[in-house]
Short mmCIF file of C-alpha atoms and ligand atoms in Angstrom, two decimals:
data_model
loop_
_atom_site.label_atom_id
_atom_site.label_comp_id
_atom_site.label_asym_id
_atom_site.label_seq_id
_atom_site.Cartn_x
_atom_site.Cartn_y
_atom_site.Cartn_z
CA MET D 207 58.77 172.49 122.12
CA ARG D 208 56.72 169.05 121.35
CA PHE D 209 56.66 168.50 117.70
CA LYS D 210 53.75 167.36 115.42
CA LYS D 211 55.79 164.55 113.05
CA LYS D 212 59.45 163.56 113.75
CA ILE D 213 61.00 162.99 110.28
CA LEU D 214 64.62 161.71 109.22
CA CYS D 215 66.66 162.16 106.24
CA ILE D 216 69.62 160.11 105.78
CA GLY D 217 72.14 161.60 103.07
CA ALA D 218 72.70 164.96 103.67
CA GLY D 219 74.00 165.65 99.91
CA TYR D 220 72.58 168.20 97.02
CA VAL D 221 69.08 166.24 97.46
CA GLY D 222 68.81 165.15 100.81
CA GLY D 223 69.96 168.73 102.26
CA PRO D 224 67.69 171.51 100.26
CA SER D 225 64.65 169.06 100.30
CA MET D 226 64.53 168.61 104.01
CA ALA D 227 65.55 172.59 104.76
CA MET D 228 62.32 173.12 102.49
CA ILE D 229 60.09 171.04 104.65
CA ALA D 230 61.34 172.16 108.06
CA TYR D 231 60.43 175.83 106.53
CA LYS D 232 56.95 175.19 105.19
CA CYS D 233 56.16 173.22 108.43
CA PRO D 234 57.83 174.73 111.82
CA ASP D 235 55.65 172.63 113.66
CA TYR D 236 57.62 169.20 112.36
CA GLN D 237 61.34 168.36 113.49
CA VAL D 238 63.29 167.80 110.71
CA THR D 239 66.59 165.88 111.41
CA VAL D 240 69.28 165.15 108.65
CA VAL D 241 71.79 162.67 109.08
CA ASP D 242 75.36 161.61 107.01
CA ILE D 243 78.17 159.61 107.70
CA ASN D 244 80.38 162.30 106.56
CA SER D 245 80.97 164.20 109.39
CA ALA D 246 82.54 166.88 107.68
CA ARG D 247 79.67 167.68 105.60
CA ILE D 248 77.44 167.66 108.43
CA ASP D 249 80.13 169.95 110.10
CA ALA D 250 79.68 172.26 107.04
CA TRP D 251 75.73 171.98 107.26
CA ASN D 252 75.99 173.59 110.75
CA SER D 253 78.74 176.34 109.73
CA SER D 254 77.98 179.59 107.68
CA GLN D 255 79.60 177.60 104.25
CA LEU D 256 77.06 175.30 103.07
CA PRO D 257 78.47 172.32 101.53
CA VAL D 258 76.21 172.95 98.78
CA PHE D 259 76.34 176.27 96.71
CA GLU D 260 72.37 176.66 95.36
CA PRO D 261 70.61 180.18 95.40
CA GLY D 262 68.45 180.63 98.15
CA LEU D 263 69.34 178.02 100.47
CA ASP D 264 70.99 179.86 103.11
CA ASN D 265 68.41 181.85 104.07
CA ILE D 266 66.32 178.98 104.28
CA VAL D 267 68.66 177.07 106.81
CA LYS D 268 69.13 180.27 108.47
CA LYS D 269 65.38 180.22 108.79
CA THR D 270 65.32 177.01 110.39
CA ARG D 271 68.15 175.47 111.70
CA GLY D 272 68.79 175.07 115.35
CA LYS D 273 64.62 175.72 115.16
CA ASN D 274 63.06 172.93 113.93
CA LEU D 275 66.06 171.53 111.61
CA PHE D 276 69.26 169.55 112.67
CA PHE D 277 71.93 168.47 110.96
CA ARG D 278 73.65 165.41 113.00
CA THR D 279 75.80 162.27 112.81
CA ASP D 280 73.99 160.24 115.35
CA ILE D 281 72.25 158.22 112.93
CA GLU D 282 71.23 155.07 115.44
CA ASN D 283 69.68 157.50 118.09
CA GLN D 284 67.88 159.02 115.21
CA ILE D 285 66.58 155.90 113.77
CA LYS D 286 65.05 155.16 116.75
CA GLU D 287 63.51 158.51 117.60
CA ASN D 288 61.65 159.18 114.29
CA ASP D 289 59.13 157.20 112.52
CA ILE D 290 59.27 158.57 109.14
CA ILE D 291 62.63 157.82 106.97
CA PHE D 292 63.47 159.54 104.09
CA VAL D 293 66.59 157.94 102.04
CA SER D 294 68.62 160.47 99.95
CA VAL D 295 72.14 158.59 99.95
CA ASN D 296 73.91 158.59 96.65
CA THR D 297 73.64 155.51 93.36
CA PRO D 298 76.24 156.49 91.78
CA THR D 299 77.14 154.21 88.47
CA LYS D 300 78.49 150.75 89.76
CA SER D 301 82.50 150.85 88.48
CA TYR D 302 83.11 147.14 89.46
CA GLY D 303 81.64 143.84 88.87
CA ALA D 304 78.72 142.41 87.00
CA GLY D 305 77.02 145.75 85.24
CA ALA D 306 80.51 147.84 85.69
CA ASN D 307 79.62 151.07 84.23
CA MET D 308 76.15 150.65 83.63
CA ALA D 309 73.89 149.64 86.45
CA ALA D 310 73.21 151.73 89.91
CA ASP D 311 75.65 150.97 92.71
CA LEU D 312 72.60 150.23 95.46
CA GLN D 313 75.05 149.20 98.28
CA TYR D 314 74.67 152.72 99.93
CA VAL D 315 70.78 151.92 99.78
CA GLU D 316 71.06 148.31 100.88
CA LYS D 317 73.27 149.53 103.62
CA THR D 318 71.31 152.32 105.15
CA ALA D 319 68.00 149.20 104.90
CA ARG D 320 70.16 147.00 107.24
CA GLN D 321 71.04 150.14 108.97
CA ILE D 322 66.87 151.07 110.09
CA LEU D 323 66.64 147.24 110.34
CA LYS D 324 68.75 147.20 113.20
CA PHE D 325 68.26 150.29 115.20
CA SER D 326 64.52 150.35 115.27
CA GLN D 327 62.59 150.36 118.17
CA SER D 328 59.20 150.71 116.68
CA SER D 329 57.42 150.45 112.86
CA LYS D 330 58.80 153.16 110.28
CA ILE D 331 57.74 154.52 106.95
CA VAL D 332 61.09 154.37 104.62
CA VAL D 333 60.39 156.79 101.64
CA GLU D 334 63.10 155.85 98.77
CA LYS D 335 63.97 159.78 97.75
CA SER D 336 67.12 158.50 96.15
CA THR D 337 66.79 157.69 92.51
CA LEU D 338 66.57 153.88 91.84
CA PRO D 339 65.93 151.51 89.42
CA VAL D 340 62.48 149.75 89.38
CA LYS D 341 61.79 147.30 91.78
CA THR D 342 64.25 148.56 94.76
CA ALA D 343 61.71 148.63 96.95
CA LEU D 344 61.31 145.06 96.91
CA ALA D 345 65.01 144.37 98.03
CA MET D 346 64.27 146.95 100.80
CA GLU D 347 61.03 145.19 101.71
CA LYS D 348 62.49 141.84 101.62
CA ILE D 349 65.43 143.33 104.01
CA LEU D 350 62.74 145.24 106.62
CA SER D 351 60.57 142.31 106.78
CA HIS D 352 63.29 140.64 109.17
CA ALA D 353 62.10 143.42 111.78
CA LYS D 354 61.53 141.69 115.36
CA GLY D 355 58.19 141.31 117.14
CA LYS D 356 55.19 143.51 116.10
CA ILE D 357 57.73 146.16 114.03
CA ARG D 358 56.28 146.49 110.66
CA PHE D 359 58.15 148.67 107.82
CA GLU D 360 55.83 150.58 104.72
CA VAL D 361 58.43 151.44 101.82
CA LEU D 362 57.36 154.33 99.42
CA SER D 363 58.73 155.70 96.60
CA ASN D 364 59.00 159.50 96.27
CA PRO D 365 61.42 160.84 93.81
CA GLU D 366 63.05 164.56 93.99
CA PHE D 367 62.85 166.20 90.51
CA MET D 368 64.20 169.29 91.51
CA ALA D 369 67.23 170.24 89.44
CA GLU D 370 70.65 172.11 90.81
CA GLY D 371 70.50 175.85 90.68
CA THR D 372 66.87 176.18 90.83
CA ALA D 373 66.44 174.16 93.62
CA ILE D 374 64.52 176.01 95.82
CA GLY D 375 62.31 177.17 93.54
CA ASP D 376 61.79 173.52 92.69
CA LEU D 377 60.94 172.65 95.79
CA GLU D 378 58.74 175.81 96.33
CA ASN D 379 56.87 175.35 93.41
CA PRO D 380 57.51 171.94 92.13
CA ASP D 381 55.53 170.77 88.80
CA ARG D 382 54.04 167.65 90.57
CA VAL D 383 55.20 165.25 93.84
CA LEU D 384 55.01 162.02 92.86
CA ILE D 385 54.72 159.21 96.11
CA GLY D 386 54.31 155.33 95.07
CA SER D 387 53.12 152.86 97.36
CA ARG D 388 51.87 149.43 97.59
CA GLU D 389 48.51 149.25 97.02
CA THR D 390 47.47 147.26 100.25
CA LYS D 391 45.73 149.00 103.14
CA CYS D 392 48.91 149.72 105.34
CA GLY D 393 50.40 151.23 101.54
CA LEU D 394 47.73 153.20 101.24
CA LYS D 395 47.59 154.83 105.07
CA ALA D 396 51.53 155.56 105.04
CA ARG D 397 51.04 157.28 101.21
CA SER D 398 48.42 159.38 102.94
CA ARG D 399 50.76 160.22 105.54
CA LEU D 400 53.48 161.43 102.97
CA VAL D 401 50.66 163.12 101.09
CA ASP D 402 49.97 165.37 104.37
CA ILE D 403 53.59 166.85 104.89
CA TYR D 404 53.56 167.66 100.81
CA THR D 405 50.15 169.20 101.03
CA ARG D 406 51.26 171.88 103.67
CA TRP D 407 52.54 173.96 101.05
CA ILE D 408 52.29 172.17 97.18
CA PRO D 409 48.19 172.42 95.86
CA GLN D 410 46.58 168.93 96.23
CA ASP D 411 46.66 168.49 92.48
CA LYS D 412 49.94 168.77 92.00
CA ILE D 413 50.76 165.93 94.25
CA ILE D 414 50.17 162.56 92.15
CA THR D 415 49.91 158.89 93.96
CA SER D 416 50.77 155.86 91.65
CA ASN D 417 51.59 152.29 92.49
CA ILE D 418 55.45 151.93 93.27
CA TRP D 419 56.99 150.71 90.53
CA SER D 420 55.49 153.55 88.34
CA SER D 421 56.82 155.90 90.79
CA GLU D 422 60.73 154.54 90.67
CA LEU D 423 60.37 154.11 86.96
CA SER D 424 59.01 157.45 86.29
CA LYS D 425 62.13 159.27 88.08
CA LEU D 426 64.51 157.52 85.23
CA VAL D 427 62.59 158.09 82.69
CA ALA D 428 62.06 161.35 83.42
CA ASN D 429 66.12 162.23 83.38
CA ALA D 430 66.35 160.27 80.11
CA PHE D 431 63.39 162.13 78.08
CA LEU D 432 65.03 165.60 79.06
CA ALA D 433 68.54 164.12 78.27
CA GLN D 434 67.07 162.94 75.24
CA ARG D 435 66.28 166.51 74.00
CA VAL D 436 69.59 167.60 74.47
CA SER D 437 70.82 164.92 72.55
CA SER D 438 67.92 165.78 69.80
CA ILE D 439 68.86 169.57 69.45
CA ASN D 440 72.80 169.05 69.89
CA SER D 441 72.58 166.44 66.98
CA ILE D 442 70.55 169.03 64.77
CA SER D 443 73.04 171.40 65.95
CA ALA D 444 75.79 169.41 64.10
CA LEU D 445 73.65 169.36 60.53
CA CYS D 446 72.98 173.23 61.27
CA GLU D 447 77.08 173.80 60.95
CA LYS D 448 77.11 172.10 57.59
CA THR D 449 74.39 173.41 56.12
CA ASP D 450 74.12 177.30 57.41
CA ALA D 451 70.84 176.61 59.55
CA ASP D 452 70.71 178.36 63.05
CA ILE D 453 70.16 176.00 65.69
CA ASN D 454 68.80 178.60 68.21
CA GLU D 455 66.25 180.15 64.74
CA VAL D 456 65.41 175.80 64.46
CA ALA D 457 65.16 175.24 68.71
CA LYS D 458 62.71 178.65 68.61
CA ALA D 459 60.44 177.27 65.12
CA ILE D 460 60.14 173.86 66.87
CA GLY D 461 59.66 175.38 70.46
CA MET D 462 56.97 177.16 69.61
CA ASP D 463 54.96 174.31 68.73
CA ARG D 464 53.32 173.54 72.19
CA ARG D 465 53.14 169.95 71.22
CA ILE D 466 56.79 170.07 71.51
CA GLY D 467 57.43 173.26 73.58
CA ASP D 468 60.09 175.27 74.21
CA LYS D 469 62.51 173.80 77.26
CA PHE D 470 65.50 171.72 76.78
CA LEU D 471 66.40 172.74 73.39
CA LYS D 472 69.48 174.86 74.39
CA ALA D 473 72.37 173.09 72.30
CA GLY D 474 75.85 173.01 73.91
CA ILE D 475 78.60 170.86 74.71
CA GLY D 476 76.57 168.02 75.88
CA PHE D 477 74.87 167.59 79.33
CA GLY D 478 76.96 167.08 82.47
CA GLY D 479 75.63 167.06 86.27
CA SER D 480 75.88 163.73 88.40
CA CYS D 481 72.21 162.00 87.29
CA PHE D 482 71.29 161.78 83.40
CA LYS D 483 74.10 159.86 82.47
CA LYS D 484 73.90 157.64 85.22
CA ASP D 485 70.00 157.08 85.36
CA ILE D 486 70.37 156.59 81.58
CA LEU D 487 72.88 153.91 81.90
CA ASN D 488 70.69 152.62 84.63
CA LEU D 489 67.74 152.45 82.06
CA VAL D 490 69.93 150.57 79.73
CA TYR D 491 71.38 148.04 82.35
CA LEU D 492 67.53 147.32 83.24
CA CYS D 493 66.12 147.05 79.74
CA ASN D 494 69.51 145.04 78.71
CA TYR D 495 68.39 142.59 81.96
CA TYR D 496 64.77 142.13 80.69
CA GLY D 497 66.08 141.41 76.97
CA LEU D 498 65.04 144.33 75.59
CA ARG D 499 67.87 145.15 73.37
CA GLU D 500 66.27 147.39 70.85
CA VAL D 501 64.98 149.32 73.98
CA ALA D 502 68.23 149.87 74.99
CA SER D 503 70.47 150.55 72.14
CA TYR D 504 67.60 153.28 71.75
CA TRP D 505 68.38 154.86 75.10
CA GLU D 506 72.14 154.35 74.65
CA ASN D 507 72.34 156.80 71.65
CA VAL D 508 71.50 159.73 74.03
CA ILE D 509 74.61 159.39 75.59
CA ARG D 510 76.32 158.76 72.71
CA ILE D 511 75.39 161.75 70.86
CA ASN D 512 76.52 163.58 74.36
CA GLU D 513 80.11 162.44 73.91
CA TYR D 514 80.27 162.78 70.13
CA GLN D 515 79.07 166.90 70.85
CA ARG D 516 82.22 167.30 73.20
CA GLU D 517 84.49 165.37 70.93
CA ARG D 518 83.06 167.75 68.05
CA PHE D 519 83.48 170.94 70.24
CA ILE D 520 87.43 169.60 70.95
CA ASN D 521 88.09 168.80 67.58
CA GLN D 522 86.89 172.51 66.65
CA ILE D 523 89.11 174.19 68.94
CA LEU D 524 91.94 172.08 67.62
CA HIS D 525 91.75 172.45 63.87
CA SER D 526 90.72 176.10 63.78
CA MET D 527 94.11 176.87 65.78
CA PHE D 528 95.76 175.44 63.24
CA GLY D 529 96.26 172.54 64.26
CA THR D 530 97.92 172.80 67.29
CA LEU D 531 97.40 173.96 70.89
CA ALA D 532 100.96 172.65 72.22
CA GLY D 533 102.36 175.18 74.93
CA LYS D 534 99.09 177.72 73.63
CA LYS D 535 97.57 179.46 76.66
CA LEU D 536 93.61 178.72 76.49
CA SER D 537 91.16 180.03 79.35
CA ILE D 538 88.02 178.23 80.05
CA LEU D 539 85.10 180.33 81.49
CA GLY D 540 83.50 178.20 83.75
CA PHE D 541 84.14 174.37 85.26
CA ALA D 542 80.13 173.42 87.11
CA PHE D 543 78.22 171.69 84.80
CA LYS D 544 75.73 174.20 84.58
CA ALA D 545 75.10 177.92 86.08
CA ASP D 546 74.03 178.48 89.56
CA THR D 547 75.94 175.85 90.74
CA SER D 548 79.07 175.10 92.21
CA ASP D 549 78.64 171.54 91.04
CA THR D 550 81.26 169.67 88.71
CA ARG D 551 79.85 166.49 88.66
CA GLU D 552 80.33 164.97 85.39
CA SER D 553 80.82 168.36 83.66
CA PRO D 554 81.40 168.41 79.95
CA ALA D 555 84.18 171.25 81.37
CA LEU D 556 86.11 168.39 83.18
CA TYR D 557 86.45 165.87 80.02
CA ILE D 558 86.98 168.87 77.62
CA THR D 559 89.88 170.23 79.96
CA GLN D 560 91.38 166.83 80.37
CA LYS D 561 91.57 166.67 76.36
CA LEU D 562 93.01 169.77 75.90
CA MET D 563 95.78 169.49 78.76
CA ALA D 564 96.19 166.16 76.48
CA GLU D 565 97.30 168.50 73.69
CA GLN D 566 99.51 170.05 75.90
CA ALA D 567 97.72 173.24 76.23
CA GLU D 568 98.56 175.27 79.26
CA ILE D 569 94.62 175.70 80.82
CA VAL D 570 93.80 178.44 83.16
CA ILE D 571 90.31 177.96 84.54
CA SER D 572 87.99 180.21 85.82
CA ASP D 573 84.42 180.14 87.78
CA PRO D 574 82.57 181.73 89.86
CA ARG D 575 81.72 179.44 92.21
CA ALA D 576 83.13 176.22 91.43
CA LEU D 577 87.24 176.61 91.50
CA LYS D 578 87.80 174.14 94.73
CA ASN D 579 85.68 171.29 93.14
CA ALA D 580 87.61 172.34 89.89
CA LYS D 581 91.24 171.97 91.55
CA PHE D 582 89.81 169.16 93.30
CA ASP D 583 89.04 167.33 90.41
CA LEU D 584 92.27 168.37 88.56
CA ALA D 585 94.31 167.19 91.52
CA GLY D 586 97.25 164.90 89.58
CA ALA D 587 96.17 166.17 86.17
CA LYS D 588 99.31 165.97 84.03
CA GLY D 589 99.83 169.52 82.17
CA LYS D 590 99.77 172.79 82.92
CA VAL D 591 96.50 174.21 84.47
CA SER D 592 96.05 176.92 86.76
CA PHE D 593 92.68 178.31 88.89
CA ILE D 594 91.88 182.23 88.64
CA GLU D 595 88.36 183.50 89.62
CA ASP D 596 88.61 186.81 87.92
CA PRO D 597 87.71 186.15 84.09
CA TYR D 598 90.03 189.08 83.06
CA ALA D 599 92.91 188.05 84.67
CA ALA D 600 92.31 184.47 83.14
CA ALA D 601 92.04 185.23 80.04
CA ALA D 602 95.20 187.86 79.66
CA ASN D 603 97.71 186.78 77.46
CA SER D 604 95.83 183.93 76.30
CA HIS D 605 95.49 182.70 72.73
CA ALA D 606 91.78 181.74 73.15
CA VAL D 607 88.82 182.06 75.64
CA ILE D 608 86.45 179.04 75.98
CA VAL D 609 82.98 179.66 77.38
CA LEU D 610 81.81 176.18 78.76
CA THR D 611 79.18 176.94 81.51
CA ASP D 612 76.25 179.67 81.01
CA TRP D 613 76.94 181.77 84.18
CA ASP D 614 75.46 185.49 83.67
CA VAL D 615 78.03 187.10 84.64
CA TYR D 616 80.19 186.09 81.29
CA ARG D 617 77.36 188.14 79.20
CA ARG D 618 78.40 190.83 80.81
CA LEU D 619 81.68 190.54 80.22
CA ASP D 620 83.50 193.80 78.37
CA PHE D 621 84.62 191.77 75.11
CA ARG D 622 86.70 194.92 74.09
CA ARG D 623 88.87 194.49 77.15
CA VAL D 624 89.20 190.55 77.29
CA TYR D 625 90.27 191.09 73.27
CA ARG D 626 92.88 193.63 74.19
CA SER D 627 94.57 191.53 76.53
CA MET D 628 94.63 188.50 74.50
CA ILE D 629 96.98 187.36 71.87
CA LYS D 630 96.01 187.72 68.54
CA PRO D 631 94.45 186.16 66.55
CA ALA D 632 92.37 185.74 69.34
CA PHE D 633 89.95 183.11 69.41
CA LEU D 634 86.62 183.03 71.25
CA PHE D 635 84.72 179.57 71.81
CA ASP D 636 81.14 179.45 73.10
CA GLY D 637 80.35 176.24 73.86
CA ARG D 638 76.29 177.73 75.12
CA ASN D 639 75.94 180.05 72.66
CA ILE D 640 75.07 182.71 75.38
CA LEU D 641 77.16 185.91 73.81
CA ASP D 642 76.92 188.26 71.57
CA HIS D 643 78.35 186.87 68.43
CA ARG D 644 78.49 189.38 66.00
CA LYS D 645 79.62 191.84 68.58
CA CYS D 646 82.63 189.77 69.33
CA PHE D 647 83.61 188.87 65.98
CA SER D 648 83.29 193.23 64.94
CA ILE D 649 85.42 193.71 68.28
CA GLY D 650 88.02 191.08 66.42
CA PHE D 651 87.80 187.56 67.78
CA ASN D 652 87.04 184.55 65.26
CA VAL D 653 84.23 183.18 66.78
CA TYR D 654 83.19 179.80 67.01
CA ARG D 655 79.73 178.58 68.13
CA ILE D 656 77.43 175.78 68.18
CA GLY D 657 75.11 175.03 65.46
CA LYS D 658 75.85 178.26 63.21
CA PRO D 659 78.51 179.14 61.39
CA ALA D 660 82.05 180.44 62.43
CA LEU D 661 82.45 184.09 62.09
CA THR D 662 86.07 184.82 61.14
CA HIS D 663 88.65 187.09 59.95
CA ILE D 664 91.11 184.60 59.07
P1 LIG K 110 75.30 163.07 97.61
O1 LIG K 110 76.47 162.60 96.87
O2 LIG K 110 75.36 164.75 97.32
O3 LIG K 110 74.69 163.14 98.62
C1 LIG K 110 74.41 161.58 99.50
C2 LIG K 110 74.98 161.89 100.89
O4 LIG K 110 74.87 160.29 101.37
C3 LIG K 110 76.36 161.49 101.04
O5 LIG K 110 76.64 162.81 101.53
C4 LIG K 110 76.82 160.40 101.99
O6 LIG K 110 78.05 160.41 102.41
C5 LIG K 110 75.44 159.95 102.51
N1 LIG K 110 75.60 158.64 102.68
C6 LIG K 110 75.74 157.43 102.02
N2 LIG K 110 75.73 156.36 102.74
C7 LIG K 110 74.99 156.65 103.83
C8 LIG K 110 74.63 155.98 104.83
N3 LIG K 110 75.01 154.57 104.93
N4 LIG K 110 74.69 156.39 105.72
C9 LIG K 110 74.51 157.90 106.42
N5 LIG K 110 74.81 159.11 105.20
C10 LIG K 110 75.16 158.11 103.71
O7 LIG K 110 74.07 162.69 96.13
P2 LIG K 110 72.99 163.38 95.55
O8 LIG K 110 73.32 164.86 94.77
O9 LIG K 110 72.35 164.33 96.95
O10 LIG K 110 72.19 162.86 94.77
C11 LIG K 110 71.25 161.87 96.30
C12 LIG K 110 70.51 160.94 95.35
O11 LIG K 110 68.80 161.55 94.96
C13 LIG K 110 70.93 160.05 94.39
O12 LIG K 110 70.62 159.12 93.93
C14 LIG K 110 70.63 161.09 93.22
O13 LIG K 110 70.46 160.28 91.78
C15 LIG K 110 69.25 161.63 93.51
N6 LIG K 110 68.67 162.94 92.80
C16 LIG K 110 69.86 164.01 92.47
C17 LIG K 110 69.49 165.23 92.17
C18 LIG K 110 70.58 166.26 92.25
O14 LIG K 110 70.07 167.47 91.88
N7 LIG K 110 71.85 166.33 93.28
C19 LIG K 110 67.94 165.35 91.91
C20 LIG K 110 67.32 164.08 91.95
C21 LIG K 110 67.67 163.18 92.40
C1 LIG K 111 68.35 166.96 86.08
C2 LIG K 111 66.74 167.47 85.90
O1 LIG K 111 66.87 168.25 84.99
C3 LIG K 111 65.78 167.27 87.33
O2 LIG K 111 64.83 167.01 87.45
C4 LIG K 111 66.55 166.16 88.03
O3 LIG K 111 65.88 166.12 88.96
C5 LIG K 111 67.91 166.10 88.13
O4 LIG K 111 68.60 165.89 86.84
C6 LIG K 111 68.48 164.71 88.90
O5 LIG K 111 67.64 163.83 89.01
O6 LIG K 111 69.75 164.80 89.33
P1 LIG K 111 70.40 168.80 86.85
O7 LIG K 111 70.83 167.77 86.51
O8 LIG K 111 70.70 169.55 87.68
O9 LIG K 111 68.80 168.46 86.75
O10 LIG K 111 70.20 170.01 85.89
P2 LIG K 111 69.65 170.36 84.36
O11 LIG K 111 69.52 171.95 84.48
O12 LIG K 111 68.26 169.29 83.84
O13 LIG K 111 70.57 170.50 83.43
C7 LIG K 111 71.51 169.15 83.10
C8 LIG K 111 72.62 169.42 82.10
O14 LIG K 111 72.23 169.68 80.74
C9 LIG K 111 73.39 170.55 82.42
O15 LIG K 111 74.81 170.29 82.02
C10 LIG K 111 73.10 171.55 81.35
O16 LIG K 111 73.76 172.42 80.80
C11 LIG K 111 72.31 170.78 79.94
N1 LIG K 111 71.22 171.34 79.72
C12 LIG K 111 69.68 171.37 80.17
C13 LIG K 111 71.87 172.12 77.90
O17 LIG K 111 72.85 171.54 77.55
N2 LIG K 111 70.66 172.28 77.72
C14 LIG K 111 69.15 172.06 77.85
O18 LIG K 111 68.48 173.14 76.90
C15 LIG K 111 68.78 172.00 79.29
#
């Protein structure tokens, strides 16, 4: 079959895989190829065990893989053969040199631009899908401007706004798709070619276009605003605990104001995930770079409150359990950074577990999807830690149960059974405020929650 369009994505990660699978699913007449330098990852995409767990993803990949969706490692050939190339490589926080622990590490993006330049034999549209500091497109353009002969590249920005755990719904029915371009004749033409892809399933009024710098910056700002809401509600949860106000009641009362809205007002142990922290750090770095110290410090506080919230939670465990955790068995329910994902990158659970291990507690970790990553994250950690998928088995003979991920399965646990199997007094710390606290208290637990007074028998 001759395909109408041939699309390539460089980077087969959490974004590259699902977003390209959705394009292939919605556009059966397009050939979509995803390449990666990590051949094990490509093998996993071609197997029945996809490298990322995402509800609904298996189904879409099953329907498209081998028909119009291909996962491959021959990057050079694929660059030659495709004329729209998405770049969806990782952009972690830089861990070395100037800007260490702040700036985005752009080496993978730059390498990709150089590969595109080296292997291209015709003009192409290069689409930034990775989250990047504003003005990265300029660096891409400078590299790509060294093409031979008549080959020309147009760089577009098309940031991805999907969230893990809901990626398929987000990709199928996004709030908006943002496409930024140069406002030149060639830029606008390239932009309209990308708009054509998305209009295959997304209403025109949800596809917004802008200048390329607004597009790059909007992605960082969107994540910063979302994280800021989480830090805002978490900061108020600390005040609730001092004043007998209830954070859920406060969140409901303010969230019903349409100007505020009710999303991202769930207090907990702080945000995790691979992006919020790195993107805010990136924003802070940019502000400092441009001499905007006050702006930088404003956003930096979002991260500070996030760390404070985790610290408060750990201190509460330590102090309520009589000031010592040494030799006590603590069972952690949930290690993923949020429900419905196996991703543990920057998970608050990782930090909290390490701190509890440093107190010489004996840790048992349970999670329906993330145990493989948890084992990897804690390989070599000093102390006693074990991994058990069954939450009942994990909780047996423990001094405390600590909920760190908002998995639905934990809401439905038989807490009478859990209580019976535990050492008394039995402690329950709900870091996500998802359980029926009064019921657990009436069963006999000493219940500690976020932004509400504790319910204790001691
Ligand atoms: P990831 O680490 O899961 O995937 C990136 C992939 O790129 C890796 O498999 C890596 O091997 C590959 N890669 C790196 N350099 C390469 C090269 N030169 N050639 C081929 N492959 C190469 O990362 P991710 O979570 O998919 O995130 C990718 C980007 O998307 C980041 O900028 C991130 O901020 C952004 N983003 C992520 C999410 C999310 O939910 N994870 C959502 C929106 C945006
Ligand atoms: C987030 C954004 O929501 C996406 O729009 C964005 O594309 C993505 O980052 C990215 O750039 O990587 P994600 O990190 O997958 O998506 O998940 P979120 O649902 O945003 O949750 C992030 C963290 O905040 C989680 O740890 C979650 O538990 C926490 N959170 C979220 C709260 O503690 N309270 C809330 O009310 C909402």
